[in-house]
Amino acid sequence: MLVIFEGIVMCFILVMYCVVGIRNGAVGLVCLYEKDVQERVVELGLVTKEQIKKQFIVSSIILFIPLFILVPYMVYGVNGVTDFTEGFIQMTEILVIMGLFDRFFIDWYWVGKTKAWIIPGTEDMMPYIYGKTLVGKWVSTLIGFPVLAVLIAWVVSKL
């Protein structure tokens, strides 16, 4: 039950990142959009390539710190796990909960079904998440997160 709560905590962190990121409009997180959308937004003068690069760097830091620090802390520090297998299982559960939330609530519903993520002048490029990107996101959720959990559990078990 605690692992489910911890997965929900990670979902909350992800939602807060998105809420803060698009507080002044979806252009605030254009770094998460396809390259063609980013190029259009630059052409429209809504953002510069340099701003997109900065967004990407800041976003990467904000998104990856919880994955590499908070999740292992919850599993090994809060839950008291001491072995590789249980650490891997719990981290996988937490990360997959967050990943499924991201795929269904954020990508499918919030980005795909609401107006919150629409960038004026790019409406003809919707849906924003499609094809290889959509497949990649599902692969990262269902395969990438368990692989990440294996790596983190292995590192922690060696400490």
C-alpha positions as a Python dict, from the first residue, in 0.01 Angstrom:
ca = {
    (1, 'M'): (0, 0, 0),
    (2, 'L'): (287, 237, 79),
    (3, 'V'): (433, 183, -268),
    (4, 'I'): (104, 293, -426),
    (5, 'F'): (109, 610, -216),
    (6, 'E'): (469, 672, -321),
    (7, 'G'): (369, 626, -685),
    (8, 'I'): (98, 887, -631),
    (9, 'V'): (358, 1121, -479),
    (10, 'M'): (562, 1087, -799),
    (11, 'C'): (249, 1160, -1005),
    (12, 'F'): (191, 1473, -797),
    (13, 'I'): (549, 1588, -859),
    (14, 'L'): (498, 1534, -1233),
    (15, 'V'): (170, 1728, -1235),
    (16, 'M'): (324, 2016, -1039),
    (17, 'Y'): (615, 2029, -1286),
    (18, 'C'): (363, 2055, -1571),
    (19, 'V'): (139, 2309, -1395),
    (20, 'V'): (435, 2535, -1320),
    (21, 'G'): (581, 2479, -1667),
    (22, 'I'): (268, 2589, -1852),
    (23, 'R'): (152, 2853, -1604),
    (24, 'N'): (207, 3126, -1866),
    (25, 'G'): (104, 2909, -2158),
    (26, 'A'): (210, 2584, -2317),
    (27, 'V'): (512, 2752, -2479),
    (28, 'G'): (669, 2723, -2133),
    (29, 'L'): (725, 2351, -2196),
    (30, 'V'): (764, 2351, -2574),
    (31, 'C'): (1085, 2153, -2519),
    (32, 'L'): (858, 1850, -2464),
    (33, 'Y'): (694, 1886, -2806),
    (34, 'E'): (802, 1736, -3138),
    (35, 'K'): (1082, 1916, -3326),
    (36, 'D'): (845, 2039, -3598),
    (37, 'V'): (624, 2206, -3337),
    (38, 'Q'): (931, 2362, -3174),
    (39, 'E'): (1046, 2497, -3511),
    (40, 'R'): (704, 2648, -3579),
    (41, 'V'): (699, 2815, -3237),
    (42, 'V'): (1043, 2964, -3309),
    (43, 'E'): (919, 3083, -3653),
    (44, 'L'): (619, 3244, -3483),
    (45, 'G'): (858, 3433, -3254),
    (46, 'L'): (708, 3286, -2938),
    (47, 'V'): (1041, 3143, -2818),
    (48, 'T'): (1401, 3112, -2931),
    (49, 'K'): (1606, 2797, -2990),
    (50, 'E'): (1823, 2900, -2696),
    (51, 'Q'): (1519, 2923, -2469),
    (52, 'I'): (1411, 2575, -2579),
    (53, 'K'): (1758, 2438, -2498),
    (54, 'K'): (1743, 2602, -2155),
    (55, 'Q'): (1392, 2460, -2098),
    (56, 'F'): (1521, 2115, -2191),
    (57, 'I'): (1815, 2132, -1949),
    (58, 'V'): (1603, 2263, -1660),
    (59, 'S'): (1327, 2012, -1735),
    (60, 'S'): (1573, 1723, -1745),
    (61, 'I'): (1712, 1819, -1405),
    (62, 'I'): (1368, 1868, -1250),
    (63, 'L'): (1235, 1540, -1389),
    (64, 'F'): (1537, 1317, -1328),
    (65, 'I'): (1633, 1421, -974),
    (66, 'P'): (1317, 1264, -826),
    (67, 'L'): (1375, 949, -1032),
    (68, 'F'): (1735, 902, -920),
    (69, 'I'): (1713, 1036, -565),
    (70, 'L'): (1355, 1043, -432),
    (71, 'V'): (1240, 702, -556),
    (72, 'P'): (1543, 515, -415),
    (73, 'Y'): (1511, 714, -92),
    (74, 'M'): (1144, 615, -58),
    (75, 'V'): (1223, 248, -121),
    (76, 'Y'): (1545, 209, 79),
    (77, 'G'): (1508, 489, 333),
    (78, 'V'): (1135, 504, 406),
    (79, 'N'): (1026, 148, 326),
    (80, 'G'): (1338, -6, 478),
    (81, 'V'): (1422, -234, 187),
    (82, 'T'): (1768, -390, 216),
    (83, 'D'): (1798, -624, -81),
    (84, 'F'): (1827, -592, -457),
    (85, 'T'): (1514, -785, -558),
    (86, 'E'): (1269, -607, -329),
    (87, 'G'): (1425, -271, -417),
    (88, 'F'): (1389, -344, -787),
    (89, 'I'): (1026, -454, -746),
    (90, 'Q'): (922, -152, -538),
    (91, 'M'): (1102, 102, -757),
    (92, 'T'): (949, -56, -1068),
    (93, 'E'): (602, -32, -915),
    (94, 'I'): (649, 335, -822),
    (95, 'L'): (794, 429, -1161),
    (96, 'V'): (532, 238, -1360),
    (97, 'I'): (251, 402, -1159),
    (98, 'M'): (400, 740, -1249),
    (99, 'G'): (457, 635, -1611),
    (100, 'L'): (101, 512, -1658),
    (101, 'F'): (-30, 832, -1503),
    (102, 'D'): (186, 1026, -1748),
    (103, 'R'): (65, 822, -2047),
    (104, 'F'): (-306, 825, -1961),
    (105, 'F'): (-371, 1143, -1766),
    (106, 'I'): (-108, 1383, -1895),
    (107, 'D'): (-46, 1265, -2254),
    (108, 'W'): (-383, 1119, -2353),
    (109, 'Y'): (-621, 1339, -2155),
    (110, 'W'): (-454, 1667, -2056),
    (111, 'V'): (-243, 1719, -2369),
    (112, 'G'): (-473, 1537, -2609),
    (113, 'K'): (-822, 1635, -2494),
    (114, 'T'): (-796, 1978, -2331),
    (115, 'K'): (-687, 2319, -2454),
    (116, 'A'): (-424, 2367, -2182),
    (117, 'W'): (-134, 2248, -2400),
    (118, 'I'): (-236, 2415, -2727),
    (119, 'I'): (22, 2661, -2857),
    (120, 'P'): (-145, 2928, -3074),
    (121, 'G'): (-40, 2889, -3436),
    (122, 'T'): (29, 2514, -3407),
    (123, 'E'): (-326, 2380, -3393),
    (124, 'D'): (-283, 2225, -3738),
    (125, 'M'): (0, 2012, -3597),
    (126, 'M'): (-220, 1833, -3343),
    (127, 'P'): (-217, 1573, -3202),
    (128, 'Y'): (109, 1678, -3043),
    (129, 'I'): (200, 1324, -2931),
    (130, 'Y'): (191, 1070, -3211),
    (131, 'G'): (377, 796, -3396),
    (132, 'K'): (729, 712, -3286),
    (133, 'T'): (711, 952, -2990),
    (134, 'L'): (400, 780, -2855),
    (135, 'V'): (557, 437, -2899),
    (136, 'G'): (879, 561, -2737),
    (137, 'K'): (689, 692, -2437),
    (138, 'W'): (515, 357, -2388),
    (139, 'V'): (843, 169, -2427),
    (140, 'S'): (1010, 396, -2172),
    (141, 'T'): (723, 336, -1928),
    (142, 'L'): (697, -40, -1965),
    (143, 'I'): (1061, -130, -2036),
    (144, 'G'): (1277, 173, -1958),
    (145, 'F'): (1149, 227, -1604),
    (146, 'P'): (1207, -137, -1501),
    (147, 'V'): (1557, -117, -1651),
    (148, 'L'): (1620, 205, -1456),
    (149, 'A'): (1495, 31, -1140),
    (150, 'V'): (1738, -259, -1201),
    (151, 'L'): (2029, -18, -1241),
    (152, 'I'): (1945, 185, -931),
    (153, 'A'): (1881, -128, -722),
    (154, 'W'): (2213, -274, -838),
    (155, 'V'): (2402, 44, -747),
    (156, 'V'): (2234, 68, -406),
    (157, 'S'): (2296, -301, -334),
    (158, 'K'): (2669, -245, -398),
    (159, 'L'): (2689, 45, -149),
}
